[in-house]
Short mmCIF file of C-alpha atoms and ligand atoms in Angstrom, two decimals:
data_model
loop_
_atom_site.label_atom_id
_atom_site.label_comp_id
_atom_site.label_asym_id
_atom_site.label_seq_id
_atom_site.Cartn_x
_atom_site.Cartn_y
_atom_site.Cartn_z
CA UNK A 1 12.86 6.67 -22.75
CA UNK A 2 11.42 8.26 -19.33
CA UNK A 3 8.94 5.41 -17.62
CA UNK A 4 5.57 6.52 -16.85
CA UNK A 5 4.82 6.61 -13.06
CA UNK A 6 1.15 5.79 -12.13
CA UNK A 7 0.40 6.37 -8.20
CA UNK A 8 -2.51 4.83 -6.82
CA UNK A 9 -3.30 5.89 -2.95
CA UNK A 10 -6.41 4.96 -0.88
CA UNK A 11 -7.18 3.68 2.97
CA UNK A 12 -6.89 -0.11 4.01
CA UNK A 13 -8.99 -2.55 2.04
CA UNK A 14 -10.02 -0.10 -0.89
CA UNK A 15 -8.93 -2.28 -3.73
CA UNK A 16 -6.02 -0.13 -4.60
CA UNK A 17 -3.75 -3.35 -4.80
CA UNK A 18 -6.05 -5.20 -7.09
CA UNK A 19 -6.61 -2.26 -9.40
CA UNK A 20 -2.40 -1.75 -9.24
CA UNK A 21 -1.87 -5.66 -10.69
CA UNK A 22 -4.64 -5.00 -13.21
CA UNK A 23 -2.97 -1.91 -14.88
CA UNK A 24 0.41 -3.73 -14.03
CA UNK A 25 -0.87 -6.56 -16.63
CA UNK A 26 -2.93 -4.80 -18.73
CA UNK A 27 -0.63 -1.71 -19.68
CA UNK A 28 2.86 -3.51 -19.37
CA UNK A 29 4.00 -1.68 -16.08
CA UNK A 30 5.99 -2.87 -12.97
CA UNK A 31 4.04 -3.17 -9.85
CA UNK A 32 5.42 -1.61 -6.30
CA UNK A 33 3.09 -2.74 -3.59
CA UNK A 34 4.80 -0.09 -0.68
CA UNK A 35 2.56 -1.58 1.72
CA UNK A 36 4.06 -5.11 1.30
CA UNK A 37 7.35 -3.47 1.88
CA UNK A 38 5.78 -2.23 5.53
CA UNK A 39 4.65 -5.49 6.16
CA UNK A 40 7.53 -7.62 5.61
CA UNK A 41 8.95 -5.10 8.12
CA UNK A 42 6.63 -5.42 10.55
CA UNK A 43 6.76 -9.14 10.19
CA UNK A 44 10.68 -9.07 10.63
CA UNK A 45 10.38 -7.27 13.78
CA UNK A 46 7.42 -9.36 15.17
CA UNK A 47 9.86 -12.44 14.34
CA UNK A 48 12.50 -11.02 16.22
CA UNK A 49 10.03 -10.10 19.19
CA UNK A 50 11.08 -6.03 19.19
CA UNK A 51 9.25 -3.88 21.10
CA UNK A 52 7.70 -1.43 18.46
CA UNK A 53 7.08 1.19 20.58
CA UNK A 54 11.02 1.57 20.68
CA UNK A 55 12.39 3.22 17.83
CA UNK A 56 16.06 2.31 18.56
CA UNK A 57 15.50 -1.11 18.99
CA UNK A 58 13.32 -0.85 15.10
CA UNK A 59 16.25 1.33 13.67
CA UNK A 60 18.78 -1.72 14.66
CA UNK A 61 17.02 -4.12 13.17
CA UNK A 62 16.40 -2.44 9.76
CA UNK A 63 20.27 -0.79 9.24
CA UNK A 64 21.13 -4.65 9.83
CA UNK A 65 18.63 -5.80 7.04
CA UNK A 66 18.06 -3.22 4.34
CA UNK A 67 17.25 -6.11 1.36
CA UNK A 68 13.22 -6.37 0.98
CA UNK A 69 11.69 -7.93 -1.82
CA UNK A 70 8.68 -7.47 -3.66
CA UNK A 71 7.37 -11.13 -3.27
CA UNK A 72 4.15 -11.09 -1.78
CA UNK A 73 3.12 -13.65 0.48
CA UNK A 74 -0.45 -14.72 1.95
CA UNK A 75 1.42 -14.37 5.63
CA UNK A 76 1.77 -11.20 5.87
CA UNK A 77 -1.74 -10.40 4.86
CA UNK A 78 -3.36 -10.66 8.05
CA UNK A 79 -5.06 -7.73 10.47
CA UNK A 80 -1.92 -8.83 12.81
CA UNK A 81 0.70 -7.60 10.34
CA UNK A 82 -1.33 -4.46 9.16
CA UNK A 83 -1.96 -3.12 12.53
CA UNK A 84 2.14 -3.39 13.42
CA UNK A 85 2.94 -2.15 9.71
CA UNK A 86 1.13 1.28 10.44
CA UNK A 87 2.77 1.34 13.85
CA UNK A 88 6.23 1.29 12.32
CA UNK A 89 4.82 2.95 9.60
CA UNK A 90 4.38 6.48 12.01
CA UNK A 91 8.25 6.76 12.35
CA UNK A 92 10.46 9.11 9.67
CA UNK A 93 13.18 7.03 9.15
CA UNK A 94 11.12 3.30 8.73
CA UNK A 95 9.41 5.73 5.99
CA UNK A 96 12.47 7.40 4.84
CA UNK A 97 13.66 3.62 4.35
CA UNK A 98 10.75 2.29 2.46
CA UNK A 99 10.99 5.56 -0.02
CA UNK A 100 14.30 4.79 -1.10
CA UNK A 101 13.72 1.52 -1.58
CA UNK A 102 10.92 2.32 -3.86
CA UNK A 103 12.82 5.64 -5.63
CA UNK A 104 15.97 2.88 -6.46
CA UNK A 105 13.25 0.20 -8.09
CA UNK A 106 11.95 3.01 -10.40
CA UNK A 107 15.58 3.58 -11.35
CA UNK A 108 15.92 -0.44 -12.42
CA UNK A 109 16.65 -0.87 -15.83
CA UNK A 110 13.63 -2.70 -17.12
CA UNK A 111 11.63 -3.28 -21.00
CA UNK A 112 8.03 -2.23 -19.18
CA UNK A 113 6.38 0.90 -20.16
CA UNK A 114 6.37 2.29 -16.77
CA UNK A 115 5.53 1.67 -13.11
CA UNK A 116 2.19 1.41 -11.15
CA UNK A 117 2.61 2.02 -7.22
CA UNK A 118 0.07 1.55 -4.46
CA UNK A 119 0.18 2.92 -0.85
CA UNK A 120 -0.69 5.60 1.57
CA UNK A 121 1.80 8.79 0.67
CA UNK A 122 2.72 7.59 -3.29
CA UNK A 123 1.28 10.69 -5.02
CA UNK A 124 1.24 12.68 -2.30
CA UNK A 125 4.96 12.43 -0.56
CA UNK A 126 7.17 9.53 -2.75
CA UNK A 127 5.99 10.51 -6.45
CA UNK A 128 4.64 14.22 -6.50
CA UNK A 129 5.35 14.29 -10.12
CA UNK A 130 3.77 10.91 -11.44
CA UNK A 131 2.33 11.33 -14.69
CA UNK A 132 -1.01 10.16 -13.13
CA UNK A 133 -2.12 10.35 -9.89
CA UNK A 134 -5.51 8.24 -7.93
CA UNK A 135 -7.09 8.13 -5.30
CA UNK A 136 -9.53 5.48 -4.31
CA UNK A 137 -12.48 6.05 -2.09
CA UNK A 138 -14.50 3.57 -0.40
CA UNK A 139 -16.73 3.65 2.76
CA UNK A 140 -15.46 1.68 5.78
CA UNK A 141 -18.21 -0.75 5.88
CA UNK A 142 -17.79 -1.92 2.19
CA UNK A 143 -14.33 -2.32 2.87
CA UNK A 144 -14.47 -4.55 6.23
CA UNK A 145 -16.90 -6.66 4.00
CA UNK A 146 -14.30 -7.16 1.44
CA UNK A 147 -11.95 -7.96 3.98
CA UNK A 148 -13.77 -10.29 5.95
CA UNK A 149 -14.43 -12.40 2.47
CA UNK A 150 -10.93 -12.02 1.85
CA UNK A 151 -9.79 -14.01 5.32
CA UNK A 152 -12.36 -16.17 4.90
CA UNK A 153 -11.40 -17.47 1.44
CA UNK A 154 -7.77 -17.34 2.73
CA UNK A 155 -8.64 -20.15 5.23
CA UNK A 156 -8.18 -17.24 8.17
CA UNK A 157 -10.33 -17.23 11.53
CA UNK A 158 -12.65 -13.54 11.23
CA UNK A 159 -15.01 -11.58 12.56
CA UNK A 160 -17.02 -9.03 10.90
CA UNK A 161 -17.36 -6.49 13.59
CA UNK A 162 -13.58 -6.88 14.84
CA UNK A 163 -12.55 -6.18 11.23
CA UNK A 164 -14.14 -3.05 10.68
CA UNK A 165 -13.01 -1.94 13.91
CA UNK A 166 -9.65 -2.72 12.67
CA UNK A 167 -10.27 -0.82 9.21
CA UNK A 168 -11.70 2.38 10.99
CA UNK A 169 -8.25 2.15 13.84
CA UNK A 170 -5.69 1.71 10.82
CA UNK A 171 -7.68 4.67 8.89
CA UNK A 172 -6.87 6.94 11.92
CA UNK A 173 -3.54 6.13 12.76
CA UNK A 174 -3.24 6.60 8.62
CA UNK A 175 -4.48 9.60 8.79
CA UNK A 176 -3.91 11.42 12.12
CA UNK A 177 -0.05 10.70 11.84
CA UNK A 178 2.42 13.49 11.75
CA UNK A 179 4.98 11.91 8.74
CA UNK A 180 2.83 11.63 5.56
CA UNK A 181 -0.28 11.31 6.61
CA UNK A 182 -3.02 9.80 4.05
CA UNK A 183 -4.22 13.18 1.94
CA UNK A 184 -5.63 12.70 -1.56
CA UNK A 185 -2.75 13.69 -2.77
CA UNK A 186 -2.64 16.96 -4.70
CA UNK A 187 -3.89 16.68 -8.47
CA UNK A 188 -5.56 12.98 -7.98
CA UNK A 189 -7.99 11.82 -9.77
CA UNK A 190 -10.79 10.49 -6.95
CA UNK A 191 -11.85 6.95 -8.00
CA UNK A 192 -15.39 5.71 -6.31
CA UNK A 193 -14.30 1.91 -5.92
CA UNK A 194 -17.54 1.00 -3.86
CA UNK A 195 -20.04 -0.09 -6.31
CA UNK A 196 -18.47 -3.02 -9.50
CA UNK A 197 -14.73 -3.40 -10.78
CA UNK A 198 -15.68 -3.23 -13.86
CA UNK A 199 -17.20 0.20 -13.39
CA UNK A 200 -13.80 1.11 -11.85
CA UNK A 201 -11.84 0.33 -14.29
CA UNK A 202 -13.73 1.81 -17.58
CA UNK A 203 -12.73 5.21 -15.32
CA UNK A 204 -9.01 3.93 -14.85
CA UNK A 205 -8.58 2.75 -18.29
CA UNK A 206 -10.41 6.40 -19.82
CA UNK A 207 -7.36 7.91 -17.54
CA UNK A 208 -4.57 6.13 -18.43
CA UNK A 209 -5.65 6.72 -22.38
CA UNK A 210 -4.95 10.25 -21.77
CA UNK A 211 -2.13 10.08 -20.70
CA UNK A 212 -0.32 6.89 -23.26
O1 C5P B 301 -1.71 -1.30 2.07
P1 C5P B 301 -1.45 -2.19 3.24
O2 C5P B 301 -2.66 -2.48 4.08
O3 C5P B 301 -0.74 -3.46 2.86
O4 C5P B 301 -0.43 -1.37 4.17
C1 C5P B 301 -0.11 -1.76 5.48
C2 C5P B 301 0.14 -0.53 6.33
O5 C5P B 301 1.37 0.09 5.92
C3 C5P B 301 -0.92 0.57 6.23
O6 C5P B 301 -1.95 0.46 7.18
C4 C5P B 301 -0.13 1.84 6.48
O7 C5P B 301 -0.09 2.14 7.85
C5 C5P B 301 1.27 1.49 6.03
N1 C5P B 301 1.57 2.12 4.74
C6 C5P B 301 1.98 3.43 4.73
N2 C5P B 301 2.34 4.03 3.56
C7 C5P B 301 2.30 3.35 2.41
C8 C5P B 301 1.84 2.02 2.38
C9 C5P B 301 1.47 1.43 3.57
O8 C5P B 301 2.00 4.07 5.77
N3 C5P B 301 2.72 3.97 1.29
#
């Protein structure tokens, strides 16, 4: 039986992760956090001290290791990590990488209902024919708030101000790059995330109902 495909894009910080694990649970789906897959990139190449301005030196490192994982971990959470994710995350074939990756997991064999995937370019680039497609908007200062408590509660040093600084630099280098830029992809559904979850989700759940 063809797997539903849910795509859920939005800018750093939105939520769009923790409204991915809820319709993960609630609906019976697989979750593909695409971002994660940056990051443990990123973190690889940070480990092995590669400059990441140097695309050859990136492209050697990633034809030698081509097996990422979905386990998150709280490591590779910080603003460190994110900024050097969307670094990498500007060059074709780091993306072209992280696509197939993410096409061959929807092809797994699996007993879920379907598959829920978070990121940047998901309904816009890696899924253009999910079955449904979101977009989640939130204003830069809410996020860097949520952020900030985020760090904090994960035992992490952080600034207010430096973190929305952060939040509005990875939004334009999101945005303003050349390979898949962050659109609201075409045919999404824009989800206000600013205000209470729950409010957020009676809209996601009244979605997915239409389409189940
Ligand atoms: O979502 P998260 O903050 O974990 O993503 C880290 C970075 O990876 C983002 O800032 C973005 O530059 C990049 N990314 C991307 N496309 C995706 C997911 C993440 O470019 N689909």
């Amino acid at each position: 039986m063809k797997k539903i495909i849910i795509t859920i894009d939005g800018p750093a910080a939105s939520g769009k992760g923790r409204i991915a694990k809820y319709v993960a649970k609630e609906y019976n789906f697989i979750h593909i956090d695409s971002g994660l897959l940056y990051r443990k990139i990123a973190k690889l190449l940070i480990d092995k001290k590669t400059d990441l301005k140097k695309s050859n030196q990136v492209k050697q490192i990633l034809i030698k290791n081509n097996n990422f994982s979905l386990r998150d971990n709280n490591n590779l959470r910080n603003e460190h990590i994110g900024r050097a994710s969307s670094i990498i995350a500007k060059m074709n074939f780091v993306r072209n990488h992280v696509n197939k990756q993410q096409i061959l997991l929807t092809e797994q064999k699996t007993n879920k209902k379907g598959f829920v995937i978070d990121g940047r370019d998901i309904g816009s680039v890696v899924f253009k024919n999910a079955d449904l497609k979101l977009f989640i908007d939130v204003n830069p200062n809410v996020r860097a708030k949520r952020r900030h408590k985020q760090l904090i509660d994960l035992g992490e040093k952080s600034i207010y101000a430096k973190i929305l600084k952060e939040i509005k630099l990875r939004d334009k280098q999101d945005i303003i790059r050349l390979n898949s830029p962050l659109v609201v992809p075409k045919g999404a559904h824009i989800i206000d995330n600013s205000k209470s979850f729950n409010k957020t989700l009676i809209k996601i759940n009244h979605l997915i109902g239409q389409i189940t």
